[in-house]
Amino acid sequence: MGDWFNHIRLLGGTASDEPLAIRTSGELLQGSSATSNSDIVITPVTYPNPGSSNYFNFGPTIPIWQIDFHNLNWVIEGGRRYNFSVQGIGRQFLETEYSHAWYNHASNAALSGTPQQGADDLMSAFSHIGEFLYIIDAEEGWNKSADLNIQIFGNVIEGVEEPVANDDDGSLVAVVHNLNEAGLLDGKAYNRTLREVEQGIIRARSSLLQKLVVEQSGARLFVSVISPSSESANSPEVQALLAQMHHQLEQLNNTGVLRESVYNQLQNEINSGYVPHASVLYRAAVSLSRREEAVDPELVKPQLDDFQSVGILSAQGYTSLLEALEASELPNPIEFLRYIDRAQVLDLNDYSLDPQQYFPAIYQSVAQMLYQGGLINGEIGEFNLELILDEVYEFNQSGLSNLSETFANEWRTYDAVVSVQIDDRTYQQSNYYSPPISERDFLSLIDREGLVDLFNKVLRDQSSPYRLFSIPSFDYTFIGNVVSSEFGVIALTEAQADVYWERGWHGTDYANTFTSDRIAEIITLLEDIELLDHLSEAEISEGKKQIARQYITHPYQLLSAFKDVIVLFDWESAEGENPYKYFLEELARLSQGNFNPTDIDDGFDWENQIASVAFTLNGTRYSTDLVFDGDWLDPSFFEFVESVAAIEVPQGRFYPLSYYGHGTEGYIFLSDRQFEALRMQQLITLATDERN
C-alpha cells in the first residue's frame, strides 16, 4: 500500500463535532504496507475465489486490505451515533497530475449472509478535513444499498453510570422515533431522516412533515374538495371520510410533530371538507408548520443574527423585530421587511384596481424608498404605463369568437410597459399583466420581477453595489402557498444577498457589465460590422425597443432581439414531420443566403424510428444518416451542416454558441471580421465539443 498511498488517518466524532477530530494517523512507507505508527496495522484480506486470493470485482481481481487502529483511547457514550472517516492520501499516479484514489470496502447487509449490526443502508461523505458533506445511498447509483465493513472493540469504563435515552423531551430525534413507531416513517426513509436530524440537516418539524409528503408521493395529485354545504356533506361516505381524516390527524399529532396551533387549524380544514386525503393532510401540515416556524423567535434568531452581522438589520431594527416576534405580533414573515431600512411591504388592497393608477403609484413608492435610502441619485420623473394587448391573445381571440365577453376578458393578457426618467435617462420595462377575474385575484395584477428589473437597471447604471429583490408573501390554502395581496421588495448587496437567501445562490446579476451606455455601444458595434444589414430600419428599431424594455444580463438577449441573427433551440425539439428540414431552413435564413440548401430530404421517421437528411448545395448532393432518439435532435446533424458550410460557404461559417455551459444552445453565422469583433468584446461564447 505504501507504493500507492503516503498517509492514512482515522477521523471521528459525534454528529455535532464539526469537523471530525483526527483520532490517529500514520505515514505509509514505500515498498511495504507498514506505517510510521505502530498502532496502525495493515493486513491483506484473502478470498477463496478460484485462481486468486484477491477480491473479484466484476472482471479484474483487486487486493483488499484490513486496517486495524489500536489504542485509540476514544471515550464514547453508548446509544449515541458517531461519525467516522477512514482516509488515505494517494501518491502521484505515474507522470500525471492525478493521485491514487482511496476506496473503503462496503457490502449490502441483506445479502451478506451474516447479521450486520447497525447497518442502515446509508453512508456519509466527509471532506479531507472531516467536514460533513452529504448522506450517500449506494442504491441511487447502483443496484443495491451498502454499509462500510467495520468492527469496533472496546471496554466498559467501570464506575460510570450508563446514560438513559429520553424520548419524551420533545426533541426532533424523539419525534422521528415516534413517527417510526406510528408506522408513518419506516425503513430507509426512517434511517435517513434520523441521520439528517442528528447531523443538523433537518432542524424543523416542517421538514419532517415534508418527508411524509415524499412518502405519500404516489398518492393522487388532484383531489376534489368536499363542500360542507353540499347535499352530500352529511352522507355516510363523507362522514366516514371525515372520521378517517380526523383519525390520521390524531395519529400525526400523537407523534409530537405538530404544534398545537397547526393541529387546531388542520382540524378546521378537515371539518370544512378541504382535506379529503392523507397526502393533502401532510401538505397542509407542511405549509402551516412552515408559516409558524418562520415567525418562531427561537428558530429565526440565528438568521436574524446573521442579518445584523452583514448590515441587513440595524441594531434597532434587530431589537424591535425580535421583540415583535416574542410578543407574537407578526403572523407573516413578510412583516420582517418593515424592520429593515432598505425594504418595503406593498399591499395591493391599498391601491385602486385601475392599472393606470396603481402601476405608477407602486413604482413611485419603491423609487422614493430607494432615493431616501441613498441608493439611487438624480431627479425621479413621473411613471407612465402603456398597456399593449398581447399578440398571442389577439391570435387566440380569432378562434374564440363564440365565447362570452366575460370569458374572453378572463384570458386577456397585456404587455404592460412602464417608463420613467431618472437622473436624465429614460428607462422602460415590460411587465406581464392580465385583468383580475375577482376582487381576490392578485396573481396577475403586477409583475413583481418586472418591477425590480427596472430599478436594477438604474442601480447598475449608477454603479451601485445594491440590487433590488422581490419578496413574496406567505398565505395558506389547502393546496399550499398562494400569492396574497401583499408582497415586498428589499435592496441588498451581493454579500447580504448570499446571507439573506441562505444557500448563497440567488441568480441576481451584480456585475455592472450591461449598463445602458454599454448596451448602446454594443448595438452600434453590431451595426458597424454589418451584422444587422439584412434588417430594415423598422426591424432594427423594433429590436432596439425590445432591448430597452428588457433587463439585459447576457449577450444572447442583445443578439436575439434582432431578427435572424442567432438561432436558439432546445435539443428535445425533434417534433413534427420534418424537424431537420425546419432547422436547415432556419440556418439558411441565418446565413443571409450564403448557405442555401435545396432539394431537402428529411428522413426523420417516427414510425420506423430512423433519421437521415440530404440536400443539395452549390450543385453538390450531401447526405448523412442520423441517430433516431425520440424527440431529441442528433447533435451530429449540426456538425454535418458545419462541415458542409466550411467547404461550400467561403463568406463565413456557423458557430455553435453555449451561453449557460450546457453544450450547444444555438448558432450564429459570422464572417471572420464579425467573429473577431464579437469575440474581442466577449459577446459570444463558443460551445465545447461536448454537445448535449
XYZ file of C-alpha atoms in Angstrom:
692
model
C 0.000 0.000 0.000
C 2.916 2.307 0.579
C 3.555 2.443 -3.173
C 0.069 3.885 -3.733
C -0.543 5.980 -0.611
C 1.687 8.098 1.591
C -0.600 8.805 4.550
C -3.517 7.189 6.375
C -5.747 8.512 9.143
C -8.910 7.864 11.120
C -11.246 10.749 11.916
C -14.183 10.511 14.293
C -16.680 12.324 16.474
C -20.366 12.848 17.161
C -22.722 14.387 14.638
C -22.292 17.737 16.390
C -18.494 17.621 16.070
C -17.519 19.745 13.074
C -15.061 18.934 11.718
C -14.292 15.413 12.887
C -11.170 15.090 15.005
C -8.153 13.119 13.794
C -8.071 10.121 16.152
C -4.884 8.586 14.783
C -2.682 8.821 11.692
C 0.497 7.482 10.174
C 2.842 7.764 7.204
C 2.969 4.804 4.811
C 6.398 3.566 3.783
C 7.126 2.892 0.109
C 7.834 -0.729 -0.734
C 5.710 -2.047 2.144
C 2.377 -1.747 3.939
C 3.930 -0.676 7.215
C 3.277 2.747 8.723
C 5.170 5.110 10.955
C 2.536 4.460 13.645
C 2.803 1.020 15.261
C -0.859 1.268 16.339
C -1.956 1.152 12.681
C -1.681 -2.370 11.262
C -2.471 -3.162 7.616
C -3.113 -6.786 6.601
C -4.080 -8.198 3.173
C -7.502 -9.901 3.004
C -7.731 -13.149 1.030
C -10.801 -14.617 -0.642
C -11.367 -18.268 -1.652
C -12.273 -17.369 -5.238
C -10.831 -19.705 -7.926
C -7.321 -18.911 -9.074
C -6.814 -15.852 -6.929
C -6.685 -14.727 -3.346
C -7.879 -11.241 -4.256
C -11.358 -9.746 -4.328
C -13.288 -10.462 -7.534
C -14.529 -7.096 -8.816
C -16.732 -7.896 -11.845
C -13.811 -8.883 -14.045
C -10.487 -7.815 -12.545
C -9.372 -9.025 -9.149
C -8.164 -6.372 -6.756
C -6.489 -6.582 -3.364
C -8.385 -5.625 -0.224
C -6.649 -4.654 2.990
C -7.845 -4.776 6.579
C -6.743 -1.781 8.623
C -6.671 -2.035 12.410
C -6.452 1.127 14.519
C -5.281 0.174 18.032
C -5.109 2.090 21.320
C -7.347 4.978 20.251
C -8.270 5.950 23.828
C -11.534 7.256 22.395
C -14.215 7.519 25.089
C -17.730 7.194 23.691
C -21.258 7.092 25.119
C -23.499 4.128 24.468
C -26.650 4.842 22.497
C -25.206 7.791 20.555
C -24.401 7.860 16.870
C -20.783 8.576 15.989
C -19.323 9.526 12.637
C -16.009 8.247 11.362
C -13.969 8.580 8.188
C -11.000 6.462 7.093
C -8.865 8.348 4.587
C -5.759 7.582 2.582
C -3.724 10.257 0.817
C -2.655 8.935 -2.587
C 0.741 9.215 -4.182
C 1.084 10.673 -7.684
C -0.080 8.302 -10.420
C 2.847 7.801 -12.848
C 3.727 11.113 -14.508
C 0.191 12.506 -14.406
C -1.332 15.236 -12.268
C -3.583 12.649 -10.602
C -3.142 10.746 -7.346
C -4.243 7.231 -6.459
C -7.825 7.239 -5.162
C -8.750 5.668 -1.823
C -11.748 3.329 -1.639
C -13.389 1.946 1.503
C -14.923 -1.518 1.118
C -18.688 -1.815 1.611
C -21.317 -4.573 1.461
C -25.073 -4.922 1.330
C -26.338 -6.037 4.738
C -29.261 -8.118 3.468
C -27.075 -10.076 1.031
C -24.062 -10.618 3.275
C -25.297 -13.875 4.776
C -24.470 -12.917 8.349
C -26.066 -10.457 10.793
C -24.909 -6.894 10.229
C -25.385 -4.983 13.473
C -26.224 -1.319 12.972
C -26.457 -1.484 9.180
C -28.926 1.058 7.790
C -28.047 1.026 4.048
C -26.625 4.545 4.248
C -23.173 6.108 4.370
C -21.905 9.635 5.000
C -19.340 11.569 2.985
C -16.767 13.839 4.622
C -14.187 16.227 3.244
C -10.455 15.658 3.684
C -10.556 17.793 6.833
C -13.546 15.969 8.319
C -16.371 18.330 7.354
C -19.704 16.587 6.759
C -20.754 16.780 3.095
C -23.808 14.631 2.439
C -25.521 11.279 3.004
C -24.963 8.540 0.424
C -27.353 5.791 -0.608
C -25.426 3.481 -2.937
C -28.699 2.266 -4.437
C -29.168 5.651 -6.088
C -26.235 4.914 -8.406
C -26.043 1.139 -8.173
C -28.406 -1.829 -7.805
C -28.200 -2.118 -4.027
C -27.502 -0.140 -0.880
C -24.344 -0.639 1.172
C -22.630 -0.040 4.504
C -18.915 0.089 5.273
C -17.420 -3.074 6.748
C -16.054 -2.319 10.214
C -15.619 -3.921 13.619
C -15.340 -1.990 16.872
C -13.717 -3.323 20.047
C -13.933 -1.525 23.379
C -14.140 -1.848 27.136
C -16.793 -0.621 29.536
C -15.452 2.059 31.868
C -16.174 0.937 35.414
C -17.994 3.302 37.745
C -19.632 5.383 35.000
C -23.418 5.417 35.006
C -24.860 4.385 31.657
C -26.878 7.236 30.084
C -30.607 6.606 29.742
C -32.201 7.536 26.443
C -35.042 10.004 26.846
C -37.539 10.104 24.009
C -40.008 12.295 25.904
C -38.030 15.513 25.630
C -39.852 16.787 22.575
C -36.670 16.738 20.511
C -36.724 16.114 16.790
C -34.965 12.793 17.364
C -37.822 11.738 19.646
C -40.364 12.829 17.035
C -38.606 10.752 14.368
C -38.752 7.704 16.652
C -42.445 8.386 17.279
C -43.157 8.644 13.547
C -41.444 5.311 13.097
C -43.418 3.655 15.902
C -46.641 5.016 14.403
C -45.792 3.389 11.082
C -45.623 6.738 9.282
C -41.891 6.623 8.607
C -40.021 3.357 8.325
C -37.253 1.508 6.555
C -34.581 3.503 4.807
C -36.658 6.699 4.966
C -36.642 6.443 8.762
C -32.910 5.745 8.923
C -32.068 8.609 6.592
C -34.336 11.041 8.427
C -32.775 10.085 11.752
C -29.310 10.756 10.350
C -30.378 14.072 8.864
C -31.782 15.216 12.204
C -28.676 14.160 14.112
C -26.440 15.789 11.503
C -28.378 19.064 11.671
C -29.673 18.873 8.100
C -33.238 18.775 9.418
C -33.876 21.371 12.106
C -37.623 21.923 11.959
C -40.792 19.867 12.175
C -41.966 21.076 8.774
C -39.015 19.225 7.240
C -40.106 16.034 8.990
C -43.610 16.520 7.629
C -42.154 17.024 4.161
C -40.681 13.528 4.490
C -44.223 12.211 4.896
C -45.276 14.100 1.767
C -42.480 12.367 -0.147
C -43.586 9.004 1.243
C -47.099 9.801 0.006
C -45.861 10.932 -3.426
C -47.592 8.032 -5.119
C -50.963 9.322 -3.971
C -53.287 11.237 -6.263
C -52.177 14.742 -7.165
C -55.618 16.206 -7.754
C -58.393 15.829 -5.215
C -61.918 17.147 -5.087
C -62.996 19.473 -2.300
C -65.970 18.390 -0.215
C -68.076 21.450 0.447
C -69.866 21.178 3.814
C -72.852 22.975 2.313
C -73.284 20.450 -0.490
C -76.075 17.901 -0.415
C -73.616 15.058 0.119
C -71.919 16.633 3.146
C -73.932 14.534 5.598
C -73.817 11.325 3.600
C -72.344 8.229 5.284
C -69.482 8.216 2.772
C -68.473 11.787 3.557
C -68.815 11.274 7.294
C -66.644 8.161 7.065
C -64.019 10.128 5.140
C -64.053 12.931 7.709
C -63.672 10.388 10.508
C -60.739 8.813 8.694
C -59.039 12.195 8.244
C -59.538 13.051 11.915
C -58.064 9.677 12.878
C -54.996 10.310 10.714
C -54.661 13.791 12.185
C -54.766 12.374 15.725
C -52.175 9.772 14.775
C -49.942 12.512 13.395
C -50.461 14.762 16.405
C -49.602 11.998 18.872
C -46.089 11.805 17.427
C -45.336 15.358 18.562
C -44.641 16.598 15.043
C -47.437 19.220 15.120
C -47.662 22.457 17.047
C -50.960 22.956 18.848
C -51.888 25.879 16.593
C -51.216 23.806 13.468
C -53.237 20.921 14.879
C -56.212 23.214 15.530
C -56.056 24.718 12.042
C -55.920 21.268 10.458
C -58.997 20.234 12.426
C -60.840 23.198 10.937
C -59.616 22.338 7.444
C -60.885 18.776 7.784
C -64.268 19.915 9.109
C -64.542 22.308 6.161
C -64.022 19.430 3.733
C -60.698 20.678 2.416
C -58.625 17.624 3.408
C -60.032 14.549 1.656
C -56.789 12.550 1.523
C -53.701 11.856 3.653
C -51.402 13.416 1.047
C -53.376 16.673 1.298
C -53.266 16.480 5.091
C -49.485 16.202 5.091
C -49.023 19.001 2.545
C -51.305 21.256 4.564
C -49.371 20.389 7.718
C -46.088 21.279 5.984
C -47.404 24.622 4.789
C -48.919 25.619 8.115
C -45.846 24.482 10.051
C -43.519 26.466 7.815
C -45.548 29.589 8.426
C -45.432 29.047 12.187
C -41.704 28.295 12.144
C -40.982 31.348 10.029
C -42.110 33.583 12.909
C -40.808 31.458 15.785
C -38.227 33.653 17.573
C -36.195 30.675 18.763
C -35.890 29.270 15.239
C -35.310 32.522 13.356
C -32.998 34.259 15.836
C -29.828 32.715 14.298
C -30.962 34.049 10.935
C -31.623 37.498 12.387
C -28.159 37.418 13.967
C -26.722 36.822 10.503
C -28.852 39.649 9.076
C -27.477 42.067 11.647
C -23.890 40.914 11.131
C -23.960 41.852 7.424
C -25.953 45.065 7.859
C -29.349 43.935 6.602
C -30.802 44.763 10.019
C -29.686 47.726 12.090
C -29.197 47.266 15.828
C -32.518 48.996 16.483
C -34.293 47.018 13.771
C -32.910 43.765 15.157
C -34.096 44.518 18.700
C -37.540 45.698 17.596
C -38.080 42.731 15.279
C -37.083 40.210 17.936
C -39.389 41.876 20.475
C -42.273 41.746 17.990
C -41.647 38.055 17.327
C -41.500 37.233 21.033
C -44.792 39.076 21.513
C -46.369 37.054 18.638
C -47.186 40.270 16.780
C -46.037 39.090 13.335
C -48.285 36.459 11.717
C -46.476 36.616 8.369
C -42.688 36.652 7.787
C -43.075 39.336 5.135
C -43.616 41.697 8.069
C -39.860 41.367 8.757
C -39.316 43.840 5.920
C -40.953 46.606 7.969
C -37.953 46.465 10.334
C -35.356 46.731 7.544
C -34.306 50.192 6.379
C -33.868 49.341 2.682
C -37.055 47.326 2.303
C -40.757 47.898 1.824
C -44.034 45.978 2.086
C -46.659 46.737 -0.555
C -50.329 45.771 -0.251
C -52.419 45.795 -3.424
C -55.515 46.348 -1.284
C -54.195 49.866 -0.659
C -54.456 50.786 -4.335
C -57.117 51.222 -6.978
C -57.701 48.239 -9.267
C -57.151 50.554 -12.243
C -53.675 49.652 -13.588
C -53.206 53.211 -14.877
C -53.302 54.311 -11.249
C -51.708 51.530 -9.199
C -48.795 50.735 -11.538
C -47.325 54.277 -11.371
C -48.161 54.565 -7.658
C -46.338 51.354 -6.704
C -43.310 52.169 -8.853
C -43.196 55.686 -7.399
C -43.339 54.315 -3.852
C -40.396 51.975 -4.462
C -38.430 54.744 -6.172
C -38.880 57.014 -3.158
C -37.736 54.243 -0.804
C -34.543 53.788 -2.832
C -33.980 57.539 -3.149
C -34.485 58.242 0.546
C -32.157 55.363 1.393
C -29.450 56.944 -0.737
C -29.389 54.038 -3.178
C -30.297 55.960 -6.342
C -29.412 59.508 -7.317
C -30.896 62.178 -9.530
C -34.339 63.555 -10.153
C -37.142 60.998 -10.488
C -39.841 61.829 -13.022
C -43.387 60.551 -13.289
C -44.010 56.899 -14.034
C -46.174 56.150 -17.069
C -47.914 52.962 -18.166
C -48.723 51.731 -21.673
C -50.881 48.602 -21.995
C -50.245 46.694 -25.226
C -52.605 43.810 -25.992
C -50.599 40.610 -26.284
C -50.314 39.388 -29.879
C -50.786 35.788 -28.755
C -54.063 36.788 -27.119
C -55.218 38.542 -30.303
C -54.374 35.415 -32.316
C -56.297 33.177 -29.933
C -59.269 35.508 -29.964
C -59.701 34.979 -33.699
C -60.710 31.378 -32.986
C -62.840 32.150 -29.921
C -65.454 34.451 -31.411
C -68.343 32.478 -29.942
C -67.152 32.803 -26.348
C -68.778 35.214 -23.963
C -67.160 38.591 -23.372
C -66.653 37.741 -19.683
C -64.758 34.570 -20.514
C -62.716 36.364 -23.148
C -61.714 39.082 -20.677
C -60.536 36.472 -18.199
C -57.954 35.340 -20.731
C -56.885 38.773 -21.933
C -53.197 39.487 -21.410
C -51.125 42.614 -21.932
C -47.557 43.760 -22.144
C -47.544 46.493 -19.507
C -44.689 48.866 -20.373
C -43.638 51.169 -17.529
C -41.454 54.168 -18.373
C -39.808 56.889 -16.292
C -36.986 59.393 -16.458
C -34.417 59.098 -13.655
C -31.243 61.155 -13.499
C -31.879 62.490 -17.036
C -32.111 58.987 -18.510
C -35.274 57.266 -19.754
C -35.968 53.754 -18.505
C -38.571 51.278 -19.742
C -39.563 47.811 -18.596
C -42.034 45.255 -19.935
C -44.358 43.555 -17.458
C -46.969 40.840 -17.714
C -50.494 41.992 -16.892
C -53.911 40.345 -17.015
C -57.132 41.867 -15.626
C -58.272 40.201 -12.377
C -61.212 37.811 -12.565
C -62.247 38.545 -8.974
C -61.548 41.005 -6.173
C -59.247 38.456 -4.533
C -57.273 37.700 -7.703
C -53.900 39.353 -7.078
C -51.768 36.962 -9.088
C -51.641 38.843 -12.380
C -52.103 42.427 -11.190
C -48.426 43.331 -11.304
C -45.259 41.618 -12.488
C -43.066 41.785 -9.383
C -39.920 40.727 -11.253
C -40.514 43.415 -13.857
C -40.786 45.932 -11.029
C -37.372 45.090 -9.580
C -35.804 44.773 -13.043
C -36.483 48.420 -13.870
C -34.823 49.648 -10.693
C -31.922 47.237 -11.103
C -31.209 48.932 -14.436
C -30.946 52.229 -12.577
C -28.793 50.754 -9.802
C -26.486 49.206 -12.383
C -26.155 52.418 -14.392
C -25.220 54.277 -11.206
C -22.611 51.623 -10.257
C -24.485 50.794 -7.068
C -23.406 47.743 -5.031
C -27.108 47.095 -4.365
C -29.734 45.153 -6.295
C -33.459 45.035 -5.635
C -35.270 41.759 -4.886
C -38.951 40.863 -4.918
C -40.192 39.044 -1.795
C -43.448 37.029 -1.978
C -45.895 36.905 0.870
C -46.920 33.727 2.613
C -50.596 32.867 2.564
C -52.023 29.465 3.374
C -54.557 27.454 1.451
C -55.238 23.714 1.486
C -53.072 23.247 -1.619
C -50.075 25.199 -0.307
C -48.785 28.730 -0.718
C -50.639 31.290 -2.821
C -49.999 34.858 -3.751
C -51.657 37.235 -1.323
C -52.361 40.922 -1.736
C -49.010 41.711 -0.113
C -45.504 41.469 -1.468
C -42.249 43.147 -0.607
C -39.018 44.489 -2.041
C -35.586 44.633 -0.443
C -32.284 46.121 -1.595
C -29.219 44.014 -0.815
C -25.529 43.994 -1.593
C -24.141 40.760 -3.001
C -22.716 39.749 0.384
C -26.056 40.489 2.031
C -27.949 38.546 -0.641
C -25.767 35.497 -0.017
C -26.828 35.594 3.635
C -30.470 36.519 3.020
C -31.004 33.623 0.618
C -29.020 31.302 2.935
C -27.551 28.973 0.299
C -25.546 31.733 -1.343
C -27.185 31.461 -4.783
C -29.829 33.931 -5.839
C -29.310 34.281 -9.592
C -29.047 38.059 -9.475
C -26.516 39.860 -11.668
C -24.278 42.148 -9.610
C -21.820 42.902 -12.408
C -22.103 46.329 -13.997
C -21.398 44.861 -17.437
C -24.530 45.794 -19.345
C -25.147 49.400 -18.404
C -27.318 51.500 -20.694
C -24.217 53.130 -22.188
C -22.539 49.766 -22.764
C -25.659 48.374 -24.434
C -25.739 51.374 -26.782
C -22.078 50.748 -27.663
C -22.790 47.089 -28.445
C -25.719 47.941 -30.716
C -23.512 50.424 -32.571
C -20.892 47.689 -32.960
C -23.470 45.283 -34.419
C -24.380 47.918 -36.988
C -20.743 48.772 -37.756
C -19.786 45.151 -38.506
C -22.863 44.851 -40.774
C -24.492 42.143 -38.662
C -27.831 43.956 -38.965
C -27.594 44.845 -42.669
C -30.304 42.327 -43.590
C -32.850 44.234 -41.483
C -34.959 47.248 -42.379
C -34.841 50.408 -40.289
C -38.199 49.433 -38.794
C -36.893 45.979 -37.822
C -33.756 47.442 -36.252
C -35.893 49.935 -34.358
C -38.112 47.099 -33.115
C -35.054 45.204 -31.870
C -33.778 48.267 -30.023
C -37.201 48.724 -28.450
C -37.207 45.121 -27.196
C -33.762 45.626 -25.677
C -34.801 48.854 -23.960
C -37.726 47.045 -22.334
C -35.666 44.124 -21.005
C -33.257 43.796 -18.112
C -30.181 42.692 -20.037
C -27.851 40.361 -18.151
C -26.473 38.258 -21.005
C -25.190 38.925 -24.550
C -27.638 36.485 -26.131
C -30.504 38.809 -25.118
C -28.971 41.544 -27.268
C -28.320 39.309 -30.269
C -31.675 37.511 -30.132
C -33.595 40.799 -30.016
C -32.794 41.278 -33.708
C -34.434 39.035 -36.295
C -32.349 36.238 -37.870
C -29.122 36.997 -36.003
C -28.970 33.868 -33.855
C -30.960 30.656 -33.686
C -31.595 29.256 -30.204
C -33.074 25.817 -29.856
C -33.913 23.017 -27.473
C -32.254 19.663 -28.176
C -35.556 17.996 -27.281
C -37.354 19.561 -30.237
C -37.364 16.845 -32.907
C -41.103 17.200 -33.345
C -43.377 17.318 -36.357
C -42.794 15.588 -39.666
C -39.617 17.375 -40.826
C -37.605 18.727 -37.870
C -34.255 18.664 -39.681
C -35.663 20.427 -42.732
C -37.000 23.113 -40.391
C -33.575 23.720 -38.859
C -31.875 23.707 -42.272
C -34.233 26.479 -43.364
C -33.583 28.359 -40.111
C -29.824 28.132 -40.660
C -30.248 29.242 -44.271
C -32.052 32.387 -43.098
C -29.346 32.906 -40.511
C -26.654 32.909 -43.216
C -28.466 35.607 -45.216
C -28.482 33.392 -48.316
C -24.838 32.323 -48.176
C -25.875 28.812 -47.107
C -28.832 27.939 -49.337
C -29.599 24.190 -49.422
C -32.189 22.943 -51.921
C -33.997 19.657 -52.569
C -34.027 18.927 -48.848
C -34.929 15.342 -47.966
C -35.764 14.905 -44.281
C -35.675 11.208 -43.395
C -36.992 11.653 -39.849
C -39.458 8.771 -39.433
C -41.330 8.252 -36.153
C -42.961 5.025 -37.298
C -39.750 3.253 -38.306
C -37.593 5.175 -35.811
C -34.920 6.184 -38.282
C -33.471 9.551 -39.234
C -31.368 10.991 -42.040
C -31.044 14.196 -44.007
C -29.911 15.102 -47.520
C -29.743 18.338 -49.502
C -28.069 19.958 -52.492
C -25.717 22.920 -52.108
C -23.920 24.621 -54.999
C -24.665 21.629 -57.235
C -23.300 19.008 -54.824
C -25.503 16.461 -53.065
C -24.788 15.930 -49.366
C -26.372 13.325 -47.106
C -25.859 11.666 -43.741
C -27.573 9.121 -41.535
C -28.643 10.348 -38.125
C -29.407 8.681 -34.828
C -33.112 8.444 -34.023
C -33.635 9.272 -30.355
C -37.309 10.024 -29.984
C -37.914 13.764 -29.874
C -34.222 14.520 -29.281
C -32.167 16.039 -32.086
C -28.998 14.241 -33.133
C -26.033 16.587 -32.438
C -24.190 15.162 -35.440
C -26.751 16.910 -37.690
C -25.335 20.318 -36.785
C -21.780 19.047 -37.021
C -22.633 17.799 -40.515
C -24.017 21.212 -41.510
C -20.930 22.930 -40.080
C -18.633 20.691 -42.114
C -20.550 21.262 -45.361
C -20.669 25.027 -44.829
C -16.923 25.069 -44.181
C -16.414 23.638 -47.691
C -19.102 25.457 -49.658
C -19.512 28.849 -47.953
C -16.353 30.993 -48.008
C -18.213 34.131 -46.866
C -18.484 32.907 -43.289
C -19.232 29.967 -41.049
C -21.690 28.718 -38.463
C -20.514 28.987 -34.867
C -22.094 26.875 -32.098
C -22.985 29.005 -29.095
C -23.078 27.995 -25.448
C -24.377 30.649 -23.082
C -25.038 28.572 -19.974
C -22.367 25.891 -20.236
C -24.768 23.163 -21.387
C -23.205 22.340 -24.737
C -24.534 23.853 -27.947
C -27.582 26.017 -27.308
C -27.735 27.943 -30.573
C -25.961 29.050 -33.738
C -24.768 32.249 -35.322
C -23.372 32.816 -38.847
C -20.422 35.211 -38.978
C -17.719 36.394 -41.301
C -14.176 36.329 -39.951
C -14.355 40.068 -39.270
C -17.655 39.786 -37.427
C -16.425 36.829 -35.380
C -13.288 38.635 -34.245
C -15.253 41.765 -33.327
C -17.777 39.855 -31.191
C -15.119 37.651 -29.636
C -12.967 40.616 -28.657
C -15.970 42.204 -26.923
C -16.843 38.886 -25.207
C -20.291 38.846 -26.772
C -20.210 35.215 -27.890
C -19.281 32.039 -26.056
C -18.499 29.073 -28.274
C -19.764 25.623 -27.318
C -17.274 22.952 -26.396
C -17.086 19.634 -28.209
C -19.324 18.181 -25.517
C -22.736 18.644 -27.098
C -25.824 17.740 -25.117
